[in-house]
XYZ file of C-alpha atoms in Angstrom:
430
model
C 0.172 0.220 -0.271
C 2.853 1.896 1.198
C 4.546 1.394 -2.565
C 1.114 2.426 -4.390
C 0.832 5.537 -2.484
C 4.957 6.568 -3.127
C 3.992 5.841 -7.221
C 0.578 7.793 -7.065
C 2.598 10.990 -5.598
C 5.696 10.382 -7.970
C 3.233 10.529 -11.104
C 1.464 13.546 -9.933
C 4.772 15.214 -9.684
C 5.946 14.277 -12.840
C 2.455 15.543 -14.136
C 2.922 18.507 -12.244
C 6.056 19.478 -13.912
C 5.108 18.458 -17.440
C 1.732 20.625 -16.777
C 4.337 23.510 -15.727
C 7.121 23.483 -18.662
C 3.994 23.867 -20.947
C 2.687 26.875 -18.891
C 6.450 27.845 -18.493
C 6.640 27.976 -22.031
C 3.516 30.034 -22.884
C 4.724 32.235 -20.377
C 7.894 32.686 -21.786
C 11.105 32.670 -20.801
C 12.144 36.198 -20.861
C 12.604 38.164 -17.065
C 9.959 40.477 -16.173
C 10.912 43.685 -16.646
C 12.088 46.059 -13.833
C 9.039 48.016 -12.640
C 9.611 51.833 -12.104
C 7.924 53.044 -9.390
C 5.247 55.314 -9.110
C 5.503 56.013 -5.311
C 7.820 59.327 -4.276
C 11.256 58.327 -2.020
C 9.223 61.725 -0.114
C 6.072 59.367 0.295
C 7.843 56.391 1.346
C 9.175 58.645 4.064
C 6.245 59.763 5.378
C 6.473 58.799 9.484
C 2.789 58.093 9.485
C 2.919 55.680 6.696
C 6.527 54.061 7.956
C 4.911 53.874 11.710
C 1.961 52.041 10.157
C 3.869 49.679 8.216
C 5.753 48.764 11.583
C 2.320 47.419 12.941
C 1.417 45.644 9.477
C 4.722 43.794 9.788
C 3.880 43.101 13.022
C 0.487 42.023 12.048
C 1.986 39.750 9.183
C 4.614 38.381 11.763
C 7.293 38.786 9.038
C 10.510 39.264 11.637
C 9.793 35.836 13.049
C 10.916 34.112 9.726
C 13.065 36.819 7.808
C 15.465 37.165 10.915
C 17.837 34.562 11.703
C 19.074 33.206 15.651
C 21.160 35.944 16.527
C 21.005 38.064 13.201
C 19.999 41.754 12.226
C 16.332 41.833 11.946
C 14.604 41.387 8.941
C 18.174 40.622 7.319
C 17.074 37.261 6.607
C 18.875 33.783 6.746
C 16.895 31.795 8.953
C 15.825 28.477 7.009
C 12.277 27.560 6.587
C 12.070 23.518 6.792
C 9.529 22.274 4.414
C 8.866 18.471 3.363
C 11.026 19.490 -0.296
C 13.655 20.821 1.506
C 15.035 23.547 3.644
C 14.570 27.353 2.256
C 16.356 30.420 3.386
C 14.214 33.551 3.790
C 15.517 36.671 2.028
C 17.018 39.804 3.378
C 14.335 42.341 3.363
C 16.373 45.662 4.642
C 17.414 48.199 1.975
C 20.575 46.802 1.138
C 20.740 47.315 -2.574
C 23.506 44.570 -2.836
C 21.614 41.795 -1.096
C 18.088 43.382 0.351
C 15.182 45.187 -1.451
C 17.315 48.512 -1.605
C 16.848 48.461 -5.539
C 13.357 47.041 -5.729
C 10.761 49.704 -6.284
C 7.145 49.735 -4.713
C 5.750 48.057 -8.076
C 8.517 45.043 -7.669
C 7.393 44.891 -4.053
C 3.884 44.998 -4.659
C 4.185 41.667 -7.241
C 6.044 39.486 -5.016
C 3.675 40.296 -2.506
C 0.194 40.330 -4.997
C 1.644 37.527 -7.625
C 4.372 35.984 -6.226
C 6.894 36.946 -8.143
C 10.517 38.110 -7.549
C 11.802 41.456 -8.809
C 13.576 39.395 -12.205
C 10.032 37.509 -12.704
C 10.979 34.204 -11.037
C 8.251 32.509 -9.240
C 8.938 32.080 -5.484
C 8.421 29.188 -3.695
C 5.137 29.588 -1.661
C 7.255 29.008 1.867
C 6.396 32.905 0.919
C 2.653 32.863 1.678
C 2.018 34.727 -1.256
C -1.533 32.812 -1.498
C -2.354 34.509 1.295
C -0.348 37.920 1.185
C -1.897 38.446 -2.522
C -5.424 39.255 0.073
C -3.419 42.252 1.516
C -4.525 45.693 0.208
C -2.280 47.824 -2.178
C -2.224 50.365 0.856
C -1.047 48.201 3.328
C 1.371 47.395 1.003
C 3.182 50.335 0.325
C 3.118 51.417 4.335
C 4.772 47.812 4.456
C 7.082 48.736 1.815
C 7.899 52.101 3.320
C 8.695 50.313 6.942
C 10.991 47.984 5.391
C 13.094 50.557 3.207
C 13.133 52.612 6.594
C 15.397 49.967 8.494
C 19.001 50.152 8.733
C 20.665 48.216 5.461
C 22.352 45.046 6.198
C 24.871 43.123 3.852
C 23.731 39.756 3.918
C 23.464 37.612 0.925
C 20.707 35.526 0.212
C 21.923 31.167 0.418
C 20.371 29.036 -2.083
C 17.327 27.143 -1.562
C 18.262 23.648 -0.052
C 15.394 21.949 -2.468
C 15.768 18.638 -3.957
C 15.086 17.591 -7.276
C 12.494 17.489 -8.941
C 10.862 20.687 -6.651
C 14.033 22.830 -7.534
C 12.965 23.016 -11.406
C 10.994 26.532 -11.102
C 8.734 24.995 -14.264
C 7.055 22.994 -11.272
C 5.750 26.363 -9.810
C 3.767 27.171 -13.092
C 1.403 24.366 -12.828
C 1.240 24.616 -8.740
C 0.204 27.859 -8.475
C -2.828 26.787 -11.261
C -3.525 24.316 -8.483
C -3.562 26.332 -5.908
C -3.160 29.983 -6.176
C -6.036 32.479 -6.768
C -4.868 36.133 -6.450
C -6.723 38.817 -5.683
C -6.857 41.410 -3.240
C -9.431 41.099 -0.282
C -13.364 42.098 -0.824
C -15.419 42.836 1.929
C -18.463 41.050 2.472
C -21.466 44.244 2.388
C -23.271 41.605 4.802
C -21.111 41.314 7.309
C -19.872 43.885 9.873
C -16.761 45.975 10.005
C -15.683 44.132 12.761
C -16.055 40.909 10.648
C -14.515 42.340 7.414
C -11.622 43.358 9.545
C -11.217 39.863 10.859
C -11.463 38.003 8.180
C -8.767 40.373 6.030
C -6.102 39.823 9.046
C -6.457 36.504 8.947
C -7.183 35.413 5.241
C -4.479 37.850 4.328
C -1.779 39.245 6.633
C -2.192 36.544 8.997
C -1.755 33.997 6.824
C -2.992 31.975 9.142
C -4.314 29.303 6.884
C -1.064 28.645 5.967
C -0.620 26.266 9.089
C -4.356 25.540 10.498
C -4.952 23.471 7.139
C -3.735 20.140 6.320
C -1.401 20.556 3.258
C -1.620 17.650 0.574
C 1.239 15.889 -0.690
C 2.607 18.631 -3.161
C 2.233 21.079 -0.612
C -1.292 22.757 -1.288
C -4.063 23.804 0.688
C -7.747 22.561 0.013
C -9.921 24.958 -1.505
C -12.440 24.952 0.396
C -11.027 23.851 3.837
C -10.928 27.143 6.217
C -8.891 26.822 9.626
C -9.822 23.109 9.878
C -6.353 22.288 11.452
C -3.350 20.599 10.352
C -0.115 19.150 10.865
C 2.329 21.550 10.174
C 4.755 20.058 7.641
C 8.781 19.071 8.742
C 7.438 21.030 12.229
C 5.436 18.254 13.657
C 3.474 20.380 15.541
C -0.261 20.290 15.065
C -2.148 23.657 14.321
C -5.665 23.156 15.559
C -8.811 24.243 14.295
C -10.118 27.425 14.706
C -13.654 26.746 14.695
C -15.469 28.211 17.648
C -19.156 26.280 16.959
C -19.869 22.581 17.374
C -17.243 20.578 16.889
C -14.314 23.155 16.151
C -11.349 23.055 17.564
C -12.417 25.920 20.080
C -15.906 24.846 20.477
C -16.387 26.317 24.364
C -14.090 29.111 23.867
C -15.390 33.049 24.354
C -14.402 35.334 22.491
C -12.287 37.289 25.634
C -10.463 33.775 25.960
C -8.971 34.176 22.381
C -8.317 37.307 22.835
C -6.380 37.130 25.672
C -4.398 33.989 24.181
C -3.188 36.059 21.437
C -2.358 39.140 23.794
C -0.905 36.955 26.703
C -0.409 34.029 25.857
C -2.307 32.491 28.096
C -6.291 31.731 28.354
C -9.083 30.479 30.565
C -8.637 27.646 27.889
C -4.832 26.908 27.241
C -1.624 28.410 26.670
C 0.202 28.960 23.677
C 2.964 26.627 23.035
C 5.712 25.613 19.920
C 5.095 27.843 16.853
C 2.509 29.791 18.303
C 4.009 31.222 21.347
C 6.530 32.558 18.739
C 3.781 34.036 16.887
C 1.999 35.184 19.896
C 5.600 37.077 21.494
C 6.276 38.414 17.687
C 3.022 39.587 16.326
C -0.348 39.264 18.029
C 0.893 40.480 21.501
C 1.434 43.862 19.753
C -2.088 43.911 18.087
C -4.445 46.736 19.168
C -7.532 45.719 21.028
C -9.675 46.527 18.222
C -7.959 44.021 15.538
C -7.902 40.967 18.588
C -11.558 41.119 18.937
C -11.965 41.872 15.047
C -9.699 38.228 14.809
C -12.140 36.710 17.551
C -15.530 38.315 15.611
C -14.275 36.623 12.780
C -13.313 32.964 14.179
C -16.609 32.523 15.896
C -18.565 32.881 12.789
C -16.687 29.694 11.261
C -19.578 27.152 10.810
C -19.943 24.241 12.642
C -17.624 21.105 11.762
C -18.814 17.924 11.089
C -19.025 15.719 14.236
C -15.505 13.715 13.945
C -15.125 10.160 12.538
C -15.279 7.254 14.924
C -11.320 6.224 15.262
C -10.602 2.688 14.810
C -9.213 1.541 18.480
C -5.740 0.274 19.009
C -5.137 -3.176 20.169
C -6.520 -3.081 23.892
C -4.727 0.143 25.732
C -6.811 -0.551 29.256
C -3.307 -1.447 30.441
C -1.339 1.356 29.188
C -4.124 3.640 30.049
C -4.103 2.437 33.729
C -0.355 2.974 33.877
C -0.706 6.601 32.734
C -3.184 7.401 35.315
C -0.752 6.364 37.663
C 2.112 8.636 36.035
C -0.597 11.472 35.780
C -1.440 11.359 39.545
C 2.681 11.356 40.336
C 3.963 13.288 37.725
C 1.188 15.918 37.032
C -2.012 16.289 39.120
C 0.096 18.841 41.970
C 0.316 21.685 38.840
C -2.858 20.447 36.285
C -5.157 19.046 39.220
C -6.642 15.364 39.777
C -9.572 16.830 37.909
C -7.524 18.354 34.708
C -8.750 22.010 35.419
C -5.330 23.466 36.133
C -4.889 26.842 38.093
C -6.327 29.689 36.925
C -3.792 31.887 35.623
C -0.938 29.833 36.306
C -1.277 26.042 34.758
C -3.627 25.489 32.013
C -6.350 23.026 32.234
C -6.286 19.887 30.359
C -9.505 19.225 30.191
C -11.159 19.869 27.203
C -7.930 21.587 25.881
C -7.610 21.730 22.570
C -4.042 20.884 22.392
C -4.372 17.951 24.166
C -8.146 16.568 21.940
C -6.212 17.187 18.651
C -6.442 14.278 16.097
C -2.953 13.275 16.149
C -1.652 13.506 19.852
C 2.015 14.791 18.819
C 1.426 18.375 20.853
C 0.744 16.208 23.865
C 3.612 14.290 23.268
C 6.083 16.741 22.364
C 5.170 18.674 25.295
C 5.786 15.956 27.765
C 8.790 15.435 26.091
C 10.358 19.032 25.640
C 8.477 20.713 28.318
C 6.235 23.432 28.017
C 7.105 27.618 27.817
C 4.145 29.956 27.546
C 5.662 32.881 25.438
C 6.775 36.313 27.741
C 4.839 38.680 27.195
C 4.524 42.727 28.128
C 0.924 41.432 29.714
C 2.710 37.969 31.114
C 6.139 38.973 31.821
C 6.950 35.649 34.709
C 5.015 33.013 32.661
C 4.895 29.751 34.391
C 6.552 27.078 32.637
C 6.557 22.779 32.617
C 9.468 20.887 32.593
C 10.577 18.439 30.183
C 10.212 14.911 30.919
C 12.332 13.624 27.885
C 15.153 12.313 30.308
C 12.750 10.948 33.074
C 9.950 9.099 30.959
C 10.665 6.119 28.746
C 8.925 6.263 25.337
C 6.408 3.609 26.867
C 5.595 5.598 29.895
C 5.000 9.265 27.740
C 2.341 7.542 25.628
C 0.682 6.330 28.703
C 0.291 9.347 30.113
C -0.621 11.100 26.678
C -3.304 8.193 26.663
C -4.750 8.826 29.823
C -4.556 12.468 29.836
C -6.324 12.411 26.023
C -9.228 9.799 27.522
C -9.823 11.444 30.958
C -12.589 13.547 32.314
C -14.094 15.210 29.002
C -11.642 14.170 26.680
C -12.436 11.520 24.402
C -8.988 11.174 21.928
C -7.404 7.989 20.706
C -4.203 6.841 22.450
C -0.777 7.335 21.172
C 1.578 4.768 21.031
C 5.176 3.970 21.616
C 6.385 4.188 18.451
C 4.618 7.898 18.059
C 6.796 8.815 20.966
C 10.075 7.380 19.373
C 9.710 9.211 16.213
C 8.444 12.595 17.969
C 11.325 11.998 20.946
C 14.200 12.486 18.078
C 11.852 14.979 15.941
C 14.661 18.318 15.719
C 13.415 21.526 17.095
C 13.784 24.644 15.059
């Protein structure tokens, strides 16, 4: 069965390459000429425009990807892991040789809106232009003005580590025909201004769907799925379903719970950790109250989800779960409580926690192994953290306690297996 699946994926890749070659041939090979900017230098130096761009860069969490560990902000160098190879984020500072110093606004707009580089080359969708295409031209101008105001840093951009056949740019033409629909966000006149603002932030600059939807074998996002949850490729964290209605990953959350999480990194329903902790630190804690509430309004409007499919039970796991209950009482209950309710504002609840209930179990496994570290934010400057247990618990013990937590109290998620723990124990941490 695995051999058949690999053959089908390989066949799909070959088909995509063939279609991409035809599309690229029709498009032509000549580079797109550099676009002269209709925006004056004086306009780009407007302090109000630059300040607005700084805020929007926070909303888009641009610094997280475009700043290497210990490096200058926005100077690039951080390598973004994908199933097809690592892709280094480029230098966004206004250095003329290695950054955006020689770019016009029209060049920048084309990259953001069309996913094309200054020389006309198609960009890898690790740069989420599939979402950024919805950003308005006015907001794109503010972003560009802010980036042009940064101190220039000379840092050459590294080559992508994408292997054959994904390193053939022709494949991107076909990929885009399948998954990319360029176009600015259009407000829904039937919805409130607050809803439309939230939709614009979530679908566009916030690019939430890029993580919170399961990608297919070619790295594409299903067109009809919106924030339905999925495992983040190559990172091995599960980004939960963000629906707040029946069967959604945030069912039972209030708008205030969500605002609290985005602003402080913690809420009555749980804490941010893993990749989301970085999003809170770098982005959402800096957003104004109106925008956070707009996001909550939009997420609350997502439709109810279908009931989860019944999971095929593993072989009898009762002994494993019983052992997990004893481990929980010994290792976890002092903080999270015998009832799994935690301590408000200190230790997050595990009962009804979306990161515990998610379909794969990967989040709970990795938190037990690596520890849980809530983000440090201006409204939560001394967050409590959970120590790692990788050195204290065996793979079977981690599987036992995670299986117990996922089935205790009101939780009804499936048990996890020892081999799952073994696989995630050795997953690199970005």
